[in-house]
Amino acid sequence: MDSVHEIAITGQNLPAKYIYTDGINLSQDPSIPLPLLEIPVVDFNRLATPSIGTGEELERLRSALSSYGCVMVTNHRVASSLMDRVRLVFKQFLALPMEERLKWQKEVDGFDGYGSDMIVTKDVAVVHDFSARLRLITWPEDRRQMKYWPEKPHDFREVLDEYSSKLRVLHDATLKAMARSLSLEDDSTFLKVIREGGTISSRFNFYPPCPTPDRVLGLKPHSDGTVITFLLQDREVEGLQVLKDEQWFRVPIVADGLVLNVGDQLEIMSNGEFKSPIHRVVLNTKKERISMATLSFPEEGKQIEPFEGLVSRERPRLYRQVKYNGVTQLGYYQSGKRVTDENLLFSRFDIPFQTPAGQIRKTQGSKNYPFTAAMPYTICQHKVLKDGQWYRVPVVADALVLNAGDHLEIMSNGEFKSPVHRVVLNPKRERISVVIASFPEEGRQIEPLEDLVSGERPRLYRQVKYSVVAQVGYYHSGMRLADVARI
Ligand SMILES: O=C(O)CCC(=O)C(=O)O
Ligand SMILES: [Fe+2]
């Protein structure tokens, strides 16, 4: 029984399982909507046509996927009329009487078909999504389960067949472009994971109107468990939001654009070069909304791990090998976890890290680093290493200690030094400190400034790409970026 849809039609009161009793952190002030995401736009035609500036477009793609994790793809060669037909056949399907829709209902423990997801988490506190879905494998064709493909409206199958074959071409070319943007020798590196037993699915999402969007979500905060996802949005009704720098942003509707986002499996395979963004769907009080996601997945049981060509001394391996499993992925989704966080080789606890559930995770100590991770800057006395000797840093009332960081050491070609320091504890007294620190943009290339390189002062450091997780990795392994980058 597709309860969400019928509740919407009959206007019943919402059952408690859909309600976030603490409310949803929509805008502080309801009269001011959340800001619009300035989502980077990538022109697919330029990516795919070497003669017209492929290099520049590839760099745009790489940089966007390493900081935002998503881009708006334009000129993707999928006709606007076909996109409209996809929206239309789904709306026509939704308008059918319930008995007709239920003919294509999913099994309780299955993925394909119409209805709400099975609940696999044992966590009883899980809040359900107020949305219904129709999910169908479209590729490879011999994996299609036609018993779940609606026959009404009469052209549903034909339209999905046409759209999914266009999206497959786009999907494959995009994964190849992604590999090229990271300068991988074999541009099929990521695509192989799909070709070797993987699948591509279509997921149609229906979000009914909801009188209390401040207490109910269409989709809870999550990152996709896919390799990549292409999203066809509703033409008129917004609802998708992305978390960036701990702030929620609305994703704009761009006529005929498709939203491409990195999935968790690609974040792992790319060793964190590409980020799988956290997103959610909010509801509209008056209008229903639809969307359709094209999702690619590895084969069940496939081992996913960082690709060797993306692991180096400068960029240590960030994730363990993890076996892809659809049910485990769904469990992570429902309990607000992510496969990427669960398989990170070190703790993220010492960077204020926003979990999908939306709270800053409290410092809890980690398996590997029981105290440094738990207490990054606290309870200790600051000491600095100079000429092989540790020195105590004096307390000067009202003064601030300024120190150069590793990136400034590199940019200044070693003119400024990023000092090694540590913090010791006091047997009796607690101690606190507060740090204000500045960082480059994620993915930014850092290197010595040309003006500071000369015959007398040769270049001392290689170019390195800024990455917050790699930085934490160095910290935990007792390495300094400035040493790693030293020529
Ligand atoms: O409906 C949307 O805009 C987003 C859908 C989504 O995030 C998903 O299907 O995973
Ligand atoms: Fe999603």
XYZ file of C-alpha atoms and ligand atoms in Angstrom:
498
model
C 0.000 0.000 0.000
C 1.551 3.317 -1.038
C 0.481 5.162 2.056
C 2.142 8.490 1.256
C 0.198 8.978 -1.921
C -3.131 7.974 -0.390
C -2.589 10.194 2.666
C -2.016 13.076 0.290
C -5.155 12.294 -1.707
C -7.425 11.793 1.294
C -5.949 14.649 3.318
C -5.647 12.531 6.492
C -3.575 13.778 9.389
C 0.030 12.805 9.056
C 1.038 9.753 11.114
C 3.780 10.411 13.667
C 6.360 8.399 11.739
C 6.704 11.236 9.197
C 7.155 14.017 11.745
C 10.439 15.511 12.942
C 9.321 16.569 16.398
C 12.279 18.933 16.825
C 11.459 20.597 13.520
C 13.689 20.978 10.492
C 16.390 23.590 10.288
C 14.810 25.500 7.446
C 15.621 29.205 7.410
C 15.980 30.886 10.850
C 13.504 33.465 9.681
C 10.726 31.883 7.602
C 10.224 35.118 5.636
C 13.794 34.802 4.288
C 14.264 31.737 2.102
C 17.541 29.840 2.160
C 20.112 31.160 -0.329
C 20.280 29.738 -3.831
C 23.283 27.542 -4.560
C 25.559 29.038 -7.182
C 25.869 25.643 -8.727
C 28.739 25.422 -11.243
C 27.535 24.926 -14.806
C 29.340 22.505 -17.086
C 28.746 22.475 -20.824
C 28.707 18.833 -21.871
C 29.257 19.706 -25.489
C 32.551 21.365 -24.608
C 33.602 18.396 -22.499
C 32.947 16.028 -25.348
C 34.354 18.054 -28.242
C 38.158 18.242 -27.961
C 38.508 21.090 -30.457
C 36.551 23.602 -28.343
C 38.338 24.031 -25.081
C 37.937 20.613 -23.486
C 40.812 21.262 -21.089
C 39.209 24.295 -19.502
C 35.849 22.568 -19.156
C 37.487 19.481 -17.648
C 39.135 21.663 -15.043
C 35.776 23.296 -14.260
C 34.279 19.856 -13.815
C 37.098 18.648 -11.568
C 37.124 21.710 -9.410
C 33.316 21.740 -9.021
C 33.150 18.066 -8.127
C 35.902 18.438 -5.555
C 34.276 21.369 -3.778
C 30.511 21.149 -4.474
C 30.196 17.496 -5.518
C 27.528 18.526 -8.008
C 27.203 20.495 -11.242
C 24.434 21.612 -13.551
C 25.047 19.957 -16.914
C 23.864 21.857 -19.970
C 24.078 21.012 -23.687
C 23.796 17.354 -22.739
C 22.147 16.254 -25.991
C 18.948 15.046 -24.323
C 16.079 16.854 -26.034
C 14.011 19.136 -23.871
C 10.868 17.583 -25.373
C 12.003 14.128 -24.209
C 12.617 15.455 -20.695
C 9.100 16.869 -20.708
C 7.666 13.548 -21.856
C 9.390 11.797 -18.942
C 7.763 14.255 -16.541
C 4.420 13.867 -18.258
C 4.240 10.047 -18.265
C 5.124 9.980 -14.585
C 2.428 12.543 -13.770
C -0.055 10.505 -15.791
C 0.966 7.398 -13.887
C 0.454 9.210 -10.569
C -3.004 10.287 -11.648
C -4.159 6.673 -12.189
C -6.536 5.092 -9.676
C -4.812 3.376 -6.808
C -5.642 -0.182 -7.987
C -3.920 0.557 -11.278
C -0.800 2.002 -9.646
C -0.591 -0.896 -7.228
C -0.237 -3.360 -10.105
C 3.357 -2.168 -10.312
C 3.955 -2.158 -6.609
C 7.344 -3.290 -5.312
C 7.806 -6.410 -3.185
C 8.323 -5.730 0.503
C 11.984 -6.725 0.285
C 12.671 -5.588 -3.280
C 14.078 -2.457 -4.869
C 12.231 -2.260 -8.186
C 8.619 -1.118 -8.469
C 6.294 1.516 -7.045
C 5.940 2.459 -3.355
C 8.057 3.542 -0.405
C 11.453 2.046 0.429
C 11.588 -0.995 2.689
C 12.796 -0.096 6.151
C 15.970 -2.011 6.909
C 17.336 -0.154 9.917
C 16.561 -1.422 13.409
C 16.654 2.139 14.659
C 13.051 2.743 15.738
C 13.573 6.494 15.892
C 13.952 6.700 12.108
C 11.648 9.303 10.578
C 10.052 8.239 7.285
C 10.283 10.228 4.055
C 7.065 11.781 2.838
C 7.459 10.691 -0.766
C 6.659 7.748 -3.029
C 8.985 6.275 -5.608
C 8.958 4.190 -8.706
C 12.301 2.579 -9.279
C 13.276 0.514 -12.315
C 16.546 -0.971 -13.541
C 16.976 0.200 -17.132
C 20.455 -1.079 -18.016
C 21.662 -3.646 -18.906
C 18.493 -4.566 -20.728
C 18.567 -8.180 -19.595
C 18.330 -6.971 -15.988
C 15.074 -5.098 -16.622
C 12.188 -6.495 -14.590
C 9.288 -5.733 -16.895
C 6.659 -6.798 -14.356
C 7.316 -3.483 -12.578
C 7.265 -1.296 -15.700
C 3.865 0.437 -15.890
C 1.836 -0.149 -19.048
C -0.238 2.917 -18.362
C -0.013 5.538 -19.672
C 0.422 3.554 -22.880
C 3.721 5.246 -23.836
C 5.366 4.979 -20.410
C 7.704 2.146 -21.394
C 8.622 3.669 -24.716
C 9.459 7.042 -23.159
C 11.540 5.489 -20.383
C 13.351 3.303 -22.877
C 14.253 6.301 -25.018
C 15.266 8.548 -22.122
C 17.335 5.871 -20.386
C 19.254 5.033 -23.547
C 20.129 8.738 -23.999
C 21.121 9.000 -20.353
C 23.324 5.945 -20.663
C 25.365 7.605 -23.363
C 25.616 10.771 -21.264
C 26.503 8.750 -18.169
C 29.327 6.866 -19.875
C 30.800 9.960 -21.518
C 30.620 11.850 -18.231
C 32.416 9.140 -16.254
C 35.128 9.159 -18.895
C 35.425 12.941 -18.701
C 35.695 12.666 -14.918
C 38.616 10.241 -15.241
C 40.300 12.544 -17.764
C 39.817 15.532 -15.486
C 41.968 13.696 -12.913
C 44.548 12.931 -15.629
C 44.041 9.183 -15.303
C 45.755 7.280 -18.072
C 42.791 5.026 -18.779
C 39.645 7.101 -19.080
C 37.498 3.977 -18.542
C 38.794 3.556 -14.998
C 35.509 4.546 -13.335
C 33.256 3.310 -16.104
C 34.658 -0.223 -15.817
C 32.988 -0.552 -12.428
C 29.612 -0.135 -14.121
C 30.472 -2.253 -17.134
C 31.660 -5.140 -14.946
C 28.266 -6.218 -13.634
C 26.932 -2.813 -12.569
C 23.469 -1.428 -13.308
C 21.754 1.851 -14.137
C 18.332 2.564 -12.630
C 15.682 5.230 -12.948
C 14.058 6.478 -9.775
C 10.927 8.586 -10.145
C 10.162 10.572 -6.997
C 6.781 12.012 -6.049
C 6.473 14.554 -3.256
C 2.910 15.486 -2.305
C 2.128 18.961 -0.971
C 2.454 19.151 2.793
C 0.859 21.706 5.128
C 3.774 21.490 7.598
C 7.048 21.509 5.657
C 8.864 22.680 8.776
C 8.262 19.268 10.366
C 8.220 16.821 7.455
C 10.819 16.049 4.759
C 10.430 14.642 1.267
C 13.840 12.979 1.545
C 16.018 13.066 4.631
C 19.574 14.426 4.411
C 21.697 11.886 2.580
C 24.401 11.415 0.029
C 23.701 9.016 -2.834
C 25.083 5.493 -2.528
C 25.669 5.509 -6.284
C 28.665 5.893 -8.560
C 27.028 8.991 -10.063
C 23.480 10.391 -10.244
C 21.811 12.553 -12.902
C 18.717 14.357 -11.678
C 15.878 15.594 -13.834
C 14.066 18.158 -11.700
C 10.484 19.329 -11.698
C 10.060 22.174 -14.196
C 8.358 24.498 -11.734
C 8.605 23.396 -8.139
C 11.864 23.665 -6.215
C 12.658 21.361 -3.332
C 16.181 20.018 -3.603
C 18.720 21.482 -1.149
C 22.439 20.846 -0.816
C 24.633 21.222 2.264
C 27.790 23.185 1.581
C 30.139 24.586 4.206
C 27.600 23.650 6.890
C 24.840 25.714 5.297
C 21.805 24.519 3.341
C 21.318 25.995 -0.144
C 18.395 25.693 -2.550
C 19.298 24.131 -5.874
C 17.938 26.328 -8.652
C 15.768 25.022 -11.453
C 17.629 25.523 -14.713
C 15.409 24.952 -17.724
C 16.663 21.807 -19.448
C 19.675 21.413 -17.159
C 20.429 18.093 -15.479
C 21.990 18.025 -12.018
C 24.956 15.658 -11.880
C 26.216 14.592 -8.502
C 28.996 12.373 -7.264
C 27.874 9.274 -5.336
C 29.600 7.635 -2.372
C 31.165 4.873 -4.482
C 32.902 7.413 -6.705
C 34.047 9.440 -3.699
C 35.813 6.289 -2.473
C 37.194 5.287 -5.892
C 38.512 8.795 -6.498
C 40.209 8.706 -3.067
C 38.186 11.734 -2.031
C 39.119 13.864 -5.064
C 35.379 14.039 -5.807
C 32.922 14.631 -2.973
C 29.547 12.997 -2.604
C 27.336 15.920 -1.517
C 24.771 15.789 1.296
C 21.330 16.821 0.061
C 17.668 16.644 1.095
C 14.246 17.400 -0.348
C 11.850 19.817 1.340
C 8.124 19.929 0.634
C 5.872 22.658 -0.666
C 2.687 23.579 1.178
C 0.533 23.841 -1.943
C 2.203 22.135 -4.850
C 3.258 18.595 -5.497
C 6.692 18.020 -6.983
C 8.289 15.278 -9.028
C 11.836 14.422 -10.015
C 13.581 11.550 -11.724
C 17.060 10.355 -10.834
C 19.258 8.191 -13.053
C 21.507 6.208 -10.757
C 24.478 3.986 -11.505
C 25.591 1.234 -9.134
C 28.410 -1.321 -8.953
C 27.603 -5.018 -8.999
C 26.419 -6.448 -5.668
C 29.469 -7.700 -3.764
C 31.962 -5.682 -5.818
C 34.955 -4.457 -3.827
C 35.201 -0.683 -4.038
C 38.412 1.082 -3.077
C 40.530 4.081 -3.978
C 42.000 3.722 -7.429
C 45.778 3.214 -7.167
C 46.605 5.990 -9.588
C 45.005 8.430 -7.137
C 46.986 7.336 -4.106
C 50.428 8.847 -3.596
C 52.709 10.225 -0.929
C 51.081 13.619 -1.340
C 47.633 12.111 -1.302
C 47.515 9.189 1.119
C 44.842 6.555 0.796
C 41.735 7.758 2.589
C 39.318 4.807 2.508
C 39.304 1.113 3.270
C 38.145 -1.387 0.692
C 34.393 -1.859 1.065
C 32.084 -4.394 -0.528
C 29.143 -2.795 -2.308
C 25.828 -3.963 -0.908
C 22.481 -2.388 -1.772
C 20.761 -3.270 1.502
C 23.669 -1.994 3.619
C 23.553 1.243 1.618
C 19.847 1.617 2.322
C 20.519 0.981 6.015
C 23.112 3.751 6.062
C 20.638 6.061 4.363
C 17.920 5.342 6.873
C 20.108 5.775 9.919
C 21.707 8.999 8.650
C 25.124 7.426 8.065
C 27.389 7.402 5.016
C 29.530 4.582 3.678
C 32.341 7.090 3.107
C 32.479 8.159 6.752
C 32.223 4.598 8.003
C 35.239 3.544 5.935
C 37.515 6.520 6.299
C 40.932 5.318 7.415
C 41.191 7.903 10.150
C 38.820 9.924 12.208
C 37.070 12.994 10.959
C 36.115 13.898 14.481
C 38.726 16.559 14.879
C 37.314 18.676 12.123
C 33.873 20.012 13.016
C 31.998 17.690 10.733
C 28.387 18.063 9.790
C 26.607 14.730 9.744
C 23.658 14.134 7.460
C 21.431 14.255 10.519
C 22.391 17.892 10.709
C 24.124 18.159 14.074
C 27.768 18.915 14.561
C 29.064 15.615 15.857
C 30.398 16.006 19.378
C 34.014 15.025 19.878
C 33.791 11.410 20.927
C 37.345 10.182 20.644
C 38.166 7.820 17.854
C 39.377 4.277 17.539
C 42.847 5.292 16.443
C 43.407 8.566 18.199
C 41.683 8.448 21.530
C 42.598 11.867 22.758
C 44.087 14.101 20.110
C 41.042 13.600 17.982
C 38.682 14.213 20.830
C 40.271 17.393 22.054
C 41.861 19.229 19.234
C 42.826 22.449 20.888
C 41.935 22.083 24.526
C 43.232 21.347 27.996
C 46.851 21.693 27.171
C 49.834 23.904 27.201
C 51.168 25.102 23.897
C 54.817 24.222 23.051
C 56.905 24.911 19.963
C 59.837 23.001 18.443
C 62.770 25.102 17.249
C 66.233 23.826 16.250
C 65.474 20.366 17.612
C 64.472 21.668 21.029
C 61.015 22.155 22.522
C 60.170 25.564 23.965
C 57.218 26.648 26.090
C 55.180 29.395 24.520
C 54.584 32.095 27.147
C 51.155 33.381 27.981
C 51.006 37.095 27.155
C 47.894 38.771 28.410
C 45.731 40.007 25.540
C 48.183 38.964 22.816
C 47.344 36.556 20.019
C 49.805 33.967 18.753
C 50.070 34.117 14.966
C 51.716 31.303 13.097
C 52.265 30.521 9.436
C 50.588 27.355 8.208
C 51.919 24.717 5.812
C 50.265 26.340 2.816
C 51.881 29.681 3.521
C 55.259 27.962 3.906
C 54.809 26.486 0.438
C 53.455 29.672 -1.172
C 56.281 31.751 0.335
C 58.775 29.196 -1.040
C 59.986 28.556 2.483
C 60.490 32.244 3.376
C 57.944 31.710 6.146
C 58.103 28.558 8.252
C 55.110 26.617 9.494
C 56.253 25.721 13.038
C 55.914 22.262 14.562
C 54.042 22.519 17.845
C 52.335 20.307 20.368
C 50.235 20.716 23.455
C 51.003 19.147 26.814
C 48.572 18.633 29.638
C 48.559 19.985 33.148
C 48.118 17.461 35.985
C 45.649 19.653 37.875
C 44.339 22.449 35.770
C 42.324 22.456 32.668
C 43.223 24.821 29.865
C 41.368 26.128 26.867
C 42.273 27.920 23.666
C 40.404 29.162 20.637
C 41.859 28.998 17.144
C 40.928 31.079 14.129
C 42.426 29.529 11.016
C 42.200 30.228 7.304
C 42.243 27.594 4.574
C 42.438 27.535 0.773
C 39.476 26.364 -1.236
C 39.105 22.574 -1.382
C 40.934 21.312 -4.482
C 42.987 24.478 -4.959
C 46.522 24.007 -6.287
C 49.089 25.494 -3.921
C 52.667 26.217 -5.007
C 55.523 28.703 -4.456
C 54.687 32.178 -5.791
C 56.724 32.936 -8.909
C 58.059 36.184 -7.433
C 59.672 34.228 -4.631
C 61.501 31.802 -6.893
C 64.801 32.937 -8.405
C 68.312 31.762 -9.315
C 69.457 32.385 -5.745
C 66.321 30.946 -4.241
C 65.320 27.889 -6.270
C 61.862 26.477 -6.022
C 61.654 24.341 -2.887
C 58.167 22.782 -3.129
C 56.075 20.875 -5.637
C 52.543 21.926 -6.452
C 50.035 20.294 -4.070
C 46.271 20.225 -4.103
C 44.555 21.375 -0.922
C 42.345 18.734 0.640
C 41.015 18.893 4.161
C 40.844 15.131 4.603
C 44.361 14.583 3.278
C 45.492 17.273 5.699
C 43.917 15.428 8.629
C 45.586 12.248 7.341
C 49.024 13.909 7.507
C 48.298 15.150 10.990
C 47.426 11.695 12.221
C 50.437 10.094 10.606
C 52.774 12.698 12.072
C 53.637 14.137 8.664
C 53.765 17.747 7.520
C 52.448 18.781 4.143
C 55.400 21.142 3.731
C 57.805 18.177 4.098
C 55.800 15.983 1.762
C 55.809 18.695 -0.889
C 59.504 19.484 -0.486
C 61.464 18.866 -3.696
O 13.977 14.999 -5.827
C 15.096 15.481 -5.830
O 15.309 16.636 -6.199
C 16.277 14.700 -5.319
C 16.096 13.200 -5.345
C 17.201 12.482 -4.652
O 18.004 13.033 -3.944
C 17.320 11.022 -4.827
O 16.462 10.416 -5.481
O 18.316 10.462 -4.290
Fe 19.758 11.784 -3.555
